[in-house]
Tab-separated table of C-alpha atoms in Angstrom:
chain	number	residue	atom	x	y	z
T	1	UNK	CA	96.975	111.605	67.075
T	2	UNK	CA	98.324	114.080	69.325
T	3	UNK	CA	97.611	114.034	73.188
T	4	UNK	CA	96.298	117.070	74.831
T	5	UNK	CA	97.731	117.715	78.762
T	6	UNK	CA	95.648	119.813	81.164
T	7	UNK	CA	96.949	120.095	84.094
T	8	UNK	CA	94.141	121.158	87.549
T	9	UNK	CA	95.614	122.012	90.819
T	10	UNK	CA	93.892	121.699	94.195
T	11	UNK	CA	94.901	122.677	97.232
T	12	UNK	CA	96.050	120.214	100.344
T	13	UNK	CA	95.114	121.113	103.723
T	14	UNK	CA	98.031	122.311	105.822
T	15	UNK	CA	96.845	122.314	109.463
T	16	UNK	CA	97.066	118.711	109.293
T	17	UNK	CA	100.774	118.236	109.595
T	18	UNK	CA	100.517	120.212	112.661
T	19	UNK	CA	98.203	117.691	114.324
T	20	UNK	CA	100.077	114.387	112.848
T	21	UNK	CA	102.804	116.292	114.832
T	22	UNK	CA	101.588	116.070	117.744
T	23	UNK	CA	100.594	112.149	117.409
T	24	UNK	CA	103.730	111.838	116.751
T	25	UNK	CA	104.798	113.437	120.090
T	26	UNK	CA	102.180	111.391	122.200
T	27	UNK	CA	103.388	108.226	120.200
T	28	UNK	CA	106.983	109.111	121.130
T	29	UNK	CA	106.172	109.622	124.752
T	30	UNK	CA	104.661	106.426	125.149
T	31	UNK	CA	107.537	104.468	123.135
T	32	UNK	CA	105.013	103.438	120.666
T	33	UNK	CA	105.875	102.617	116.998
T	34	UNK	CA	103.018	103.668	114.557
T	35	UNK	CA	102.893	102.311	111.138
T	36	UNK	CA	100.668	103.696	108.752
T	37	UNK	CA	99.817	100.704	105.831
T	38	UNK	CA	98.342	102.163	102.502
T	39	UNK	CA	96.998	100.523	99.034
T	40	UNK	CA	93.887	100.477	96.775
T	41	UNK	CA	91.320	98.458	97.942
T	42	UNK	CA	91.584	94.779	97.957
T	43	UNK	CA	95.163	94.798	97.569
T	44	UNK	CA	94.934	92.691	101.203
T	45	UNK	CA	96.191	95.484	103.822
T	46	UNK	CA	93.957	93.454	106.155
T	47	UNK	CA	95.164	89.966	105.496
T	48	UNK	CA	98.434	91.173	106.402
T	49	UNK	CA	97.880	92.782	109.448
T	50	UNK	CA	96.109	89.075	110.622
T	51	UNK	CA	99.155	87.534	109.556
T	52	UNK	CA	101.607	90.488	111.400
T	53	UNK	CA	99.215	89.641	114.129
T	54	UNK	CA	99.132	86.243	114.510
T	55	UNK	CA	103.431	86.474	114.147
T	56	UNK	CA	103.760	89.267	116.779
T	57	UNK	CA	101.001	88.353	119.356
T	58	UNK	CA	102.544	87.413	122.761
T	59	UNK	CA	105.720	89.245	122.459
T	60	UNK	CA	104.648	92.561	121.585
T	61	UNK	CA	102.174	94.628	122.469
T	62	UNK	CA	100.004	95.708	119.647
T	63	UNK	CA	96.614	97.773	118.446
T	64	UNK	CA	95.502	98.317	115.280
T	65	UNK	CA	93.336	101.683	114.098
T	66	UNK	CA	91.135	100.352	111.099
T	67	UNK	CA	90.283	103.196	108.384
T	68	UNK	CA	86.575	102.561	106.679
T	69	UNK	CA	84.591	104.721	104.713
T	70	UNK	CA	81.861	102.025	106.004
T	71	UNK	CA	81.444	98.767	107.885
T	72	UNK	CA	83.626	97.440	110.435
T	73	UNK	CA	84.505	94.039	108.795
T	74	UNK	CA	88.247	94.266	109.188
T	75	UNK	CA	88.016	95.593	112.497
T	76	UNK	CA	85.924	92.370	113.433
T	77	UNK	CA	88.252	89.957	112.098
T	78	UNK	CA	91.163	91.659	114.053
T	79	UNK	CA	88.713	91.869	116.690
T	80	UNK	CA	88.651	87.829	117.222
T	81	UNK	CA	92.550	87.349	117.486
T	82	UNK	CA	91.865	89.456	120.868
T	83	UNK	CA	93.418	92.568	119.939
T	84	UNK	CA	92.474	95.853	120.924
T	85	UNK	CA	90.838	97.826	117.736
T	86	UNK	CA	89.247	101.330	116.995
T	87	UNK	CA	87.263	101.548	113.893
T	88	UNK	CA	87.207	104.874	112.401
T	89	UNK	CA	84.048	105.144	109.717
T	90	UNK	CA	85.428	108.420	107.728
T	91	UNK	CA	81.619	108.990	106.425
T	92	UNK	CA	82.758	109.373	102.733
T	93	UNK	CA	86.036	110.654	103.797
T	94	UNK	CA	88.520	108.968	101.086
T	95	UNK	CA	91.402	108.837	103.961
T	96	UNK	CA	92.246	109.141	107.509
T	97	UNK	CA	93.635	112.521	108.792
T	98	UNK	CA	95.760	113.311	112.058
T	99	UNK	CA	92.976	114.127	113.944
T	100	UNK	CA	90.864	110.645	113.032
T	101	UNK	CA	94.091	109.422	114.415
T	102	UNK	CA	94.083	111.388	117.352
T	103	UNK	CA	90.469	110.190	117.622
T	104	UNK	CA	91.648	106.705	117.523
T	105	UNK	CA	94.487	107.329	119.778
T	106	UNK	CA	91.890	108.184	122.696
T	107	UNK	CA	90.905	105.271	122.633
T	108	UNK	CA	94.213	103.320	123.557
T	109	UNK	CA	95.818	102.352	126.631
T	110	UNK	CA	99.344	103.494	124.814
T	111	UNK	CA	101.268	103.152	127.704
T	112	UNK	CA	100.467	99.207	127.328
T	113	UNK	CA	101.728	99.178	123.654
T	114	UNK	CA	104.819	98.954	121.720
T	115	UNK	CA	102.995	98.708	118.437
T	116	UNK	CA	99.877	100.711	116.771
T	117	UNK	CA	99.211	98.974	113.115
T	118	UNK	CA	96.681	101.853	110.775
T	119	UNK	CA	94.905	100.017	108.224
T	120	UNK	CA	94.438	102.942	106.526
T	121	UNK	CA	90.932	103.529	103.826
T	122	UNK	CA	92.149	101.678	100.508
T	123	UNK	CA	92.864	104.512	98.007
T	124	UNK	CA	96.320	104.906	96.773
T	125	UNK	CA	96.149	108.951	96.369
T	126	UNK	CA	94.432	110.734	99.506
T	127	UNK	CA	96.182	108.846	101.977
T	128	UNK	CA	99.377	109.533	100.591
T	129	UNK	CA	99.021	113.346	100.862
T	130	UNK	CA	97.783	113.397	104.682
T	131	UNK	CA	99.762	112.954	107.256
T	132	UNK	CA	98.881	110.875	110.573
T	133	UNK	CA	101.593	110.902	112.475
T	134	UNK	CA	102.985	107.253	111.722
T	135	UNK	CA	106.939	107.069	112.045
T	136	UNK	CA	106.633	104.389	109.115
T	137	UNK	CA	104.718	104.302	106.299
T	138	UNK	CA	103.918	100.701	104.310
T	139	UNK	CA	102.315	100.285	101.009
T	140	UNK	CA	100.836	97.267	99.491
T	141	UNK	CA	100.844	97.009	95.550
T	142	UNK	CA	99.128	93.972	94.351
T	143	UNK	CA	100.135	91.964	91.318
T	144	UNK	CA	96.695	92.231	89.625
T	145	UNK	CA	96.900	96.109	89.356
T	146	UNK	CA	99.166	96.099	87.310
T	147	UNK	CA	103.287	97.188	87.278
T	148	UNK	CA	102.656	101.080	86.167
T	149	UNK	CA	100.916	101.972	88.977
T	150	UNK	CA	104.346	103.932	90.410
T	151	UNK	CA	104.012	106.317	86.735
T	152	UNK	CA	100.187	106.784	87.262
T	153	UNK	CA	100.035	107.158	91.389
T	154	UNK	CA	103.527	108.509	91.832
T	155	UNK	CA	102.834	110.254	95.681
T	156	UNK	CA	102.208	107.218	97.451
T	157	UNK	CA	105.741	105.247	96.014
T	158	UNK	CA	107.622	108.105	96.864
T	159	UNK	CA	105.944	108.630	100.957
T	160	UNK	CA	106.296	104.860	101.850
T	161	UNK	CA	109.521	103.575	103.432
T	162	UNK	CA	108.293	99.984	102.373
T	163	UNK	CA	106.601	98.431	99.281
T	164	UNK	CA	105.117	95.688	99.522
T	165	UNK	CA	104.699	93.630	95.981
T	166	UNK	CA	101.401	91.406	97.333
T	167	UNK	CA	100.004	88.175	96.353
T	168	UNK	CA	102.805	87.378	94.208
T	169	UNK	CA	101.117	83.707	94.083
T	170	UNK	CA	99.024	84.626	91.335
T	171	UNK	CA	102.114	86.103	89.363
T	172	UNK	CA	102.044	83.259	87.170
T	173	UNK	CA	98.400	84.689	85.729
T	174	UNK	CA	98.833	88.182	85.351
T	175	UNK	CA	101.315	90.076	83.190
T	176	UNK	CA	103.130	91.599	85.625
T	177	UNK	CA	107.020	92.507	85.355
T	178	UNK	CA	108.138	92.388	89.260
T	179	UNK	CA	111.715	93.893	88.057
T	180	UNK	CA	110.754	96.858	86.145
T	181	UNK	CA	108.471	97.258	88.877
T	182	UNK	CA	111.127	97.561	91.346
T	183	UNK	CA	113.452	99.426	88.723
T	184	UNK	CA	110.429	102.037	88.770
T	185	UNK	CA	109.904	102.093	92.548
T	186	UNK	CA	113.372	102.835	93.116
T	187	UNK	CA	113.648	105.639	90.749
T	188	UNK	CA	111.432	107.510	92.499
T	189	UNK	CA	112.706	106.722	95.956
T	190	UNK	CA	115.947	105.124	96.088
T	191	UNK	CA	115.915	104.581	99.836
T	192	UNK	CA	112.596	102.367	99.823
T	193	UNK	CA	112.589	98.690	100.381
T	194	UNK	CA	110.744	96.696	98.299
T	195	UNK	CA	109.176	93.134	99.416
T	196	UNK	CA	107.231	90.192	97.395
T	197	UNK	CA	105.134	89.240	99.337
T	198	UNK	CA	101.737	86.592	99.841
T	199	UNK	CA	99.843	87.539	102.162
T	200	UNK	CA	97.470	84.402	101.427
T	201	UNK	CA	100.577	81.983	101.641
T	202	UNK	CA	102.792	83.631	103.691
T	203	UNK	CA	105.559	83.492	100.912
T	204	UNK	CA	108.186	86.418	101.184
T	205	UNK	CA	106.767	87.412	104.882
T	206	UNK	CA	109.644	87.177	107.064
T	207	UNK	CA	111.226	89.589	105.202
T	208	UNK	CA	108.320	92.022	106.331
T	209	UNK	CA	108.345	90.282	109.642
T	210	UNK	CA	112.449	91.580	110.507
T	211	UNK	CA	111.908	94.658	108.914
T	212	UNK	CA	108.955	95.182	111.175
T	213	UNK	CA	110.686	93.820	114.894
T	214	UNK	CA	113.583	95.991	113.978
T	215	UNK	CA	111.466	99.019	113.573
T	216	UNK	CA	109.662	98.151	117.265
T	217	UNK	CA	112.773	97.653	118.457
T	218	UNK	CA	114.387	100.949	117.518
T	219	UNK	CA	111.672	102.860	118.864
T	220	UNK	CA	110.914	101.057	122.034
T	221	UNK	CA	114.730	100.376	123.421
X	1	UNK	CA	87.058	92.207	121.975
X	2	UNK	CA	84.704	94.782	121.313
X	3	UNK	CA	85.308	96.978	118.485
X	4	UNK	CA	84.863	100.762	119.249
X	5	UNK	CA	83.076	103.126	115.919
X	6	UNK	CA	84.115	106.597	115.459
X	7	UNK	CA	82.797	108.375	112.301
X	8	UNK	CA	83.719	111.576	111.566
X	9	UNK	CA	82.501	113.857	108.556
X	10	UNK	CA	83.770	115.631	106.013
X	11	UNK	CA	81.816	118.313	104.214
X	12	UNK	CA	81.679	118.095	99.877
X	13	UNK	CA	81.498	120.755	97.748
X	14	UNK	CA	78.240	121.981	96.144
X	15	UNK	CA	79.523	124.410	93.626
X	16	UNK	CA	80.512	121.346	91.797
X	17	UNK	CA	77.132	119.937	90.885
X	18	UNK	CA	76.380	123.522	89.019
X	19	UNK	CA	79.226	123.314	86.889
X	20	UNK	CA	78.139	119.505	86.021
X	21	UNK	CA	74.611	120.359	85.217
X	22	UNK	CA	76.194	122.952	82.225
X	23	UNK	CA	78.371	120.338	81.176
X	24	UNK	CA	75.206	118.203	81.008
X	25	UNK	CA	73.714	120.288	78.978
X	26	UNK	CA	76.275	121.119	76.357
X	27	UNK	CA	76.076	117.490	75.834
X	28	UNK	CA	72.576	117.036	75.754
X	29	UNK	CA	72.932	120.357	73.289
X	30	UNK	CA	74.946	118.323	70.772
X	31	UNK	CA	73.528	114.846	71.032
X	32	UNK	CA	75.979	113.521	72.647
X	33	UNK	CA	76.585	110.417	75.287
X	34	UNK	CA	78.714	110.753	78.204
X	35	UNK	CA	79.523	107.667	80.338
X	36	UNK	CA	82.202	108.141	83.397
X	37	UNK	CA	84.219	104.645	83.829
X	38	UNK	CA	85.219	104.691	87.698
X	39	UNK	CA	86.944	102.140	89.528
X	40	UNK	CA	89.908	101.129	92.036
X	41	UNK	CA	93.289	101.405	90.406
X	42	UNK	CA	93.860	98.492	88.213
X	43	UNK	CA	90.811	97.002	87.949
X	44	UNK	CA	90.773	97.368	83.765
X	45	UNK	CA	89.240	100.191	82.929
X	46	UNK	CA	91.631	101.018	80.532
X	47	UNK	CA	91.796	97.544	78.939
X	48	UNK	CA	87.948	98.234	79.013
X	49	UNK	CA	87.868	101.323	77.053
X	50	UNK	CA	90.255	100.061	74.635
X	51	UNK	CA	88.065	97.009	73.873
X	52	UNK	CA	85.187	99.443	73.560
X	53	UNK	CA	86.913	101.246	70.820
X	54	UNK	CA	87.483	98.356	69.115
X	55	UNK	CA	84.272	97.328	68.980
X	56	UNK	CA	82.675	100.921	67.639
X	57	UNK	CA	85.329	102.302	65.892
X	58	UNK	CA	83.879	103.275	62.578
X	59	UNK	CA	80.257	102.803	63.900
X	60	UNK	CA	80.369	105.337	65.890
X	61	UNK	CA	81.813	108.818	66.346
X	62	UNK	CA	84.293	108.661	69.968
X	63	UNK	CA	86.625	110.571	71.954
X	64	UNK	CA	87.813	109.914	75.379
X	65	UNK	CA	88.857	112.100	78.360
X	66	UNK	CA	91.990	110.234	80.284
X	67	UNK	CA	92.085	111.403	84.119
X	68	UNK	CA	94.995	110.904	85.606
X	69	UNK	CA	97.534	112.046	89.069
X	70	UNK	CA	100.385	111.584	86.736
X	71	UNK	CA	101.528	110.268	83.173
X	72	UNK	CA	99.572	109.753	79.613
X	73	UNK	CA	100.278	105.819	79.503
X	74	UNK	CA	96.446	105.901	79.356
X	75	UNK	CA	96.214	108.408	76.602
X	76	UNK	CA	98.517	107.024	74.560
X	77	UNK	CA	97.083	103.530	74.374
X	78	UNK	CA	93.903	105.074	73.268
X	79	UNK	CA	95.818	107.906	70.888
X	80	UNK	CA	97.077	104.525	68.785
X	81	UNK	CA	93.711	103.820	68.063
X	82	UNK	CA	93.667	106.838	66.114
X	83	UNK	CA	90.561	108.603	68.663
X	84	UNK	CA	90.465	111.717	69.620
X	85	UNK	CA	91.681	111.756	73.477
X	86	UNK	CA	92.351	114.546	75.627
X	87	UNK	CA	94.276	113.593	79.230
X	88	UNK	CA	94.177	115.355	82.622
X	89	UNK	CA	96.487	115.378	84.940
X	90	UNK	CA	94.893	116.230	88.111
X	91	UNK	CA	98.534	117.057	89.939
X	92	UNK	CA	97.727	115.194	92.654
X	93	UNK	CA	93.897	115.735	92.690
X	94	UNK	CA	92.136	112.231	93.447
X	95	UNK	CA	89.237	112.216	90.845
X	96	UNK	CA	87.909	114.357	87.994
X	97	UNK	CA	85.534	117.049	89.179
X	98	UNK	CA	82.998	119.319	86.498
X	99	UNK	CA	85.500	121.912	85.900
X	100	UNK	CA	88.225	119.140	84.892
X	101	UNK	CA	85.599	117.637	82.621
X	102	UNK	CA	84.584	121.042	81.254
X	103	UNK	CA	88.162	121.553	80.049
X	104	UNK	CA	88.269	118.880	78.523
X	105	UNK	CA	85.123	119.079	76.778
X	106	UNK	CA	86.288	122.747	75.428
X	107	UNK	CA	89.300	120.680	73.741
X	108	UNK	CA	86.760	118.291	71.828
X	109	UNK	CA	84.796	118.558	68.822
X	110	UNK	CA	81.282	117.641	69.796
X	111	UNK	CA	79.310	118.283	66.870
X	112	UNK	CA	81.157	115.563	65.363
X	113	UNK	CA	80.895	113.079	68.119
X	114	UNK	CA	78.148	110.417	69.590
X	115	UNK	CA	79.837	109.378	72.357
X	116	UNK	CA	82.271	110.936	75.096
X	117	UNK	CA	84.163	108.191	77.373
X	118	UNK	CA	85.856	109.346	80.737
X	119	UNK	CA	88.402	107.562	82.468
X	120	UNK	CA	88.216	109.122	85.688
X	121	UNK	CA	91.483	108.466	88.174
X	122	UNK	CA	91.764	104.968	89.917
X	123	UNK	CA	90.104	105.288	93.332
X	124	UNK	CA	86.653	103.441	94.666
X	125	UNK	CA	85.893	106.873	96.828
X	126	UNK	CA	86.263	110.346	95.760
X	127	UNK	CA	85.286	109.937	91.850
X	128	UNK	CA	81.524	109.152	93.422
X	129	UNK	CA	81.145	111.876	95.073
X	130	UNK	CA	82.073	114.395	92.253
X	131	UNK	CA	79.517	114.523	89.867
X	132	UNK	CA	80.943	115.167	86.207
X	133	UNK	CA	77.587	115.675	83.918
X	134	UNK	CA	78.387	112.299	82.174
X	135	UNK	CA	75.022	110.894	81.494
X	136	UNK	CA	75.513	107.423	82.776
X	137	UNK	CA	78.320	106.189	85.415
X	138	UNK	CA	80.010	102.707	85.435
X	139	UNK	CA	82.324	101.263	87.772
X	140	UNK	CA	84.379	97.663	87.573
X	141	UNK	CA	85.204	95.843	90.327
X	142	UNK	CA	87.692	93.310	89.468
X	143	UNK	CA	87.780	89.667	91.139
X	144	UNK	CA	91.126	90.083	92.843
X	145	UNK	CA	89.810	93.181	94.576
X	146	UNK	CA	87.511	90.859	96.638
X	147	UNK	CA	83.445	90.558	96.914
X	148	UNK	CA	83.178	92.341	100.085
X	149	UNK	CA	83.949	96.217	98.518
X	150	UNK	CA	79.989	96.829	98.416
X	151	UNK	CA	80.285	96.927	102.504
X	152	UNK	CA	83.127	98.850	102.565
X	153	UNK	CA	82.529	101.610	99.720
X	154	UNK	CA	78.745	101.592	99.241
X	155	UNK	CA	78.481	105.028	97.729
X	156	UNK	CA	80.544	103.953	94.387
X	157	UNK	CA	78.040	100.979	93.627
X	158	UNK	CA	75.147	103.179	95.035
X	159	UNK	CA	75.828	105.472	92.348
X	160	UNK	CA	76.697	103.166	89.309
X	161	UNK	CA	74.159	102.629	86.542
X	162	UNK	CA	76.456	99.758	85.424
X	163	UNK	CA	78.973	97.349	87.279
X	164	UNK	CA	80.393	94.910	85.748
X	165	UNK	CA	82.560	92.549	87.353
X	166	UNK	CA	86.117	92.583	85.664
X	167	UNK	CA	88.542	89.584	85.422
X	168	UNK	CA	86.858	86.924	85.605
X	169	UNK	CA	88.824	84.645	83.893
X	170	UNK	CA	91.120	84.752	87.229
X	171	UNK	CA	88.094	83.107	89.304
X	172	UNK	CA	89.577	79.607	89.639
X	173	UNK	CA	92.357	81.571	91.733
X	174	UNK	CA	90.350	83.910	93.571
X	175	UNK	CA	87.670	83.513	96.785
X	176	UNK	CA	85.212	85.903	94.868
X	177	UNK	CA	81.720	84.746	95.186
X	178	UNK	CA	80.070	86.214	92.219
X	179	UNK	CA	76.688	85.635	93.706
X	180	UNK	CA	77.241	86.942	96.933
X	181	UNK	CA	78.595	90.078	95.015
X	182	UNK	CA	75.955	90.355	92.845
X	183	UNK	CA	72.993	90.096	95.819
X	184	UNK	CA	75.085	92.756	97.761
X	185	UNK	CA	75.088	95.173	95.071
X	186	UNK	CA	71.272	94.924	94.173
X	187	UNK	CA	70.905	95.149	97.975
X	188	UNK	CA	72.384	98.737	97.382
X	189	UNK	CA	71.152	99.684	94.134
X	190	UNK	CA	68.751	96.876	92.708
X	191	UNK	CA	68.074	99.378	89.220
X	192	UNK	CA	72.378	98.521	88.898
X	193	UNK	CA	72.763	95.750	85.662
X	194	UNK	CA	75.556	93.722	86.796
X	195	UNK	CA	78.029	92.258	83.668
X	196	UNK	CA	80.885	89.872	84.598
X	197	UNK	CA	83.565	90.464	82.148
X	198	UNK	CA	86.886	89.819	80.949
X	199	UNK	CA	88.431	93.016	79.416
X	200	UNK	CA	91.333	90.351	78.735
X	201	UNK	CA	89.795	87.805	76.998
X	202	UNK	CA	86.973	89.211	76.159
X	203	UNK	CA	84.005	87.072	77.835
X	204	UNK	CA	80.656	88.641	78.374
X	205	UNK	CA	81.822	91.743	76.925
X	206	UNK	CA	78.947	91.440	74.399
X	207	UNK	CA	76.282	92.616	77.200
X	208	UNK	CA	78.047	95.407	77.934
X	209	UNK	CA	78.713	96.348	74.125
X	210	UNK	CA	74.590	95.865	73.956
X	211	UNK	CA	73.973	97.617	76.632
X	212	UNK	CA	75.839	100.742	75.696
X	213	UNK	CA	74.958	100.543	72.034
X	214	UNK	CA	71.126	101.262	73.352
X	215	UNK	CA	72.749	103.966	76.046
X	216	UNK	CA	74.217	105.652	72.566
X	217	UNK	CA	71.191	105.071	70.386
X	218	UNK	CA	68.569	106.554	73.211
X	219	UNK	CA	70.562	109.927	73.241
X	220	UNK	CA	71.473	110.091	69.614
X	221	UNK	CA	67.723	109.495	68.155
């Protein structure tokens, strides 16, 4: 049987880049790396920020910018590591936009940072398509969704400068091919690096971890 | 530390609940059931769906509307079944809206169908707030994912007439705390039946099969 395609436009907002601009400016004047992390929810953005955390703490200066729709329970567990947080409930919003960032912003001492970490709302389309201002952007693909997502959700694969192939410690119970996932991540942006990672175990992290302290160190010497 | 709240709102469109409300109707016109699958990328739906088919093929007349960002993998998994799908590609759009769903519907037969399944886009946010006409809404949440997602994206669950808890034959590696879930979703929405499944292996599938067998037979009698 033969499969019918419709294809439905919608339009993007445009006055947004203008704003992530200008985060980007105030981020740039301070010296201050932002890194905007991205996934679908549960795919553990927050477990590893508390591991990036709990590496980083004591030599560099960092804050992280949590993205709900509701509740604050990942800004309360990167609350107890003694780290300054913003939580930014979006109120059904389905990402955060330059000027929740802005908002967030605000509310940091940046010239006592080298490093602002945005757990961003877990979705992998809207926050793909709006920019914040983040010099980086990082996206966590778990092993139980599945190794098609880059075909289905093609945006966010082609906006991140690192993909991050997470909880690869459960790869022995999920059909999931980690080199034609790669193979497919590459295609549609060549220049991307691509880590397995655990964020449970810490397998694969210091990979993560050097990309990450070079970054910081670009932007802050 | 204490942890700062911003929330900042974003208005929905209303035009969209008119054209749902004709869909509706052209349903209810022809007898026919419409049931919107929702969920995070990943989580099964798919693997769902095709199960489903499996089950009522024969019994009962089918077709299925595949929303998508990008790509007919869905559509074509379904198309070998030999039912009548349609796909959408939404072209970056992060969930099917009533006007998506309408042309879809115009590409259908539905005098000679009981039952209309859509497979909205992957995404725990927007797909809730978008009402499509469908007569009944079910979401998955899938163990990996983690138990806390009632917290963090109430409206979904809120809204769902069914969940039913996907994967569980991956419990053993997993902290998912099927109870915990389970209390925090009636906490939301206590009319919400809860089914843990395996699309995979098929566990507990037969209360969902039940449970949408009656769901077909109440608008088709």
């Amino acid at each position: 049987m033969s499969v019918k395609i419709l294809t439905i436009k919608e339009d993007v907002l445009g006055a947004n880049e203008e704003k992530a601009k200008t985060n980007r400016e105030l981020m740039d004047k301070h010296n201050v790396l932002m890194v905007n992390i991205m996934s679908s929810p549960g795919a553990g953005k927050t477990s590893l920020i508390l591991q990036t955390l709990n590496k980083f703490k004591g030599k560099t200066r960092i804050a992280v910018i949590e993205g709900d729709i509701a509740s604050t329970i990942d800004a309360d567990k990167v609350s107890k590591l003694a780290i300054p947080v913003v939580q930014i409930n979006t109120a059904g919003a389905c990402h955060l936009d330059a000027n929740m960032i802005k908002g967030g912003l605000d509310n940091l001492a940046l010239e006592q940072l080298d490093l602002v970490i945005v757990e961003n709302v877990g979705n992998l389309v809207c926050p793909a398509e709006f920019a914040t201002g983040a010099h980086k952007k990082v996206m966590l693909l778990s092993v139980p969704e599945g190794d098609d997502k880059p075909y289905k959700y093609p945006l966010m694969f082609t906006e991140a400068d690192v993909v991050l192939i997470n909880k690869i410690d459960v790869l022995p119970y999920f059909d999931f091919d980690v080199s034609a996932f790669s193979k497919a991540v590459s295609g549609l942006n060549p220049s991307a690096r691509i880590f397995p990672i655990s964020a449970k175990t810490g397998e694969g992290l210091e990979a993560w971890f050097s990309w990450l302290e070079d970054a910081i160190k670009q932007k802050t010497s």
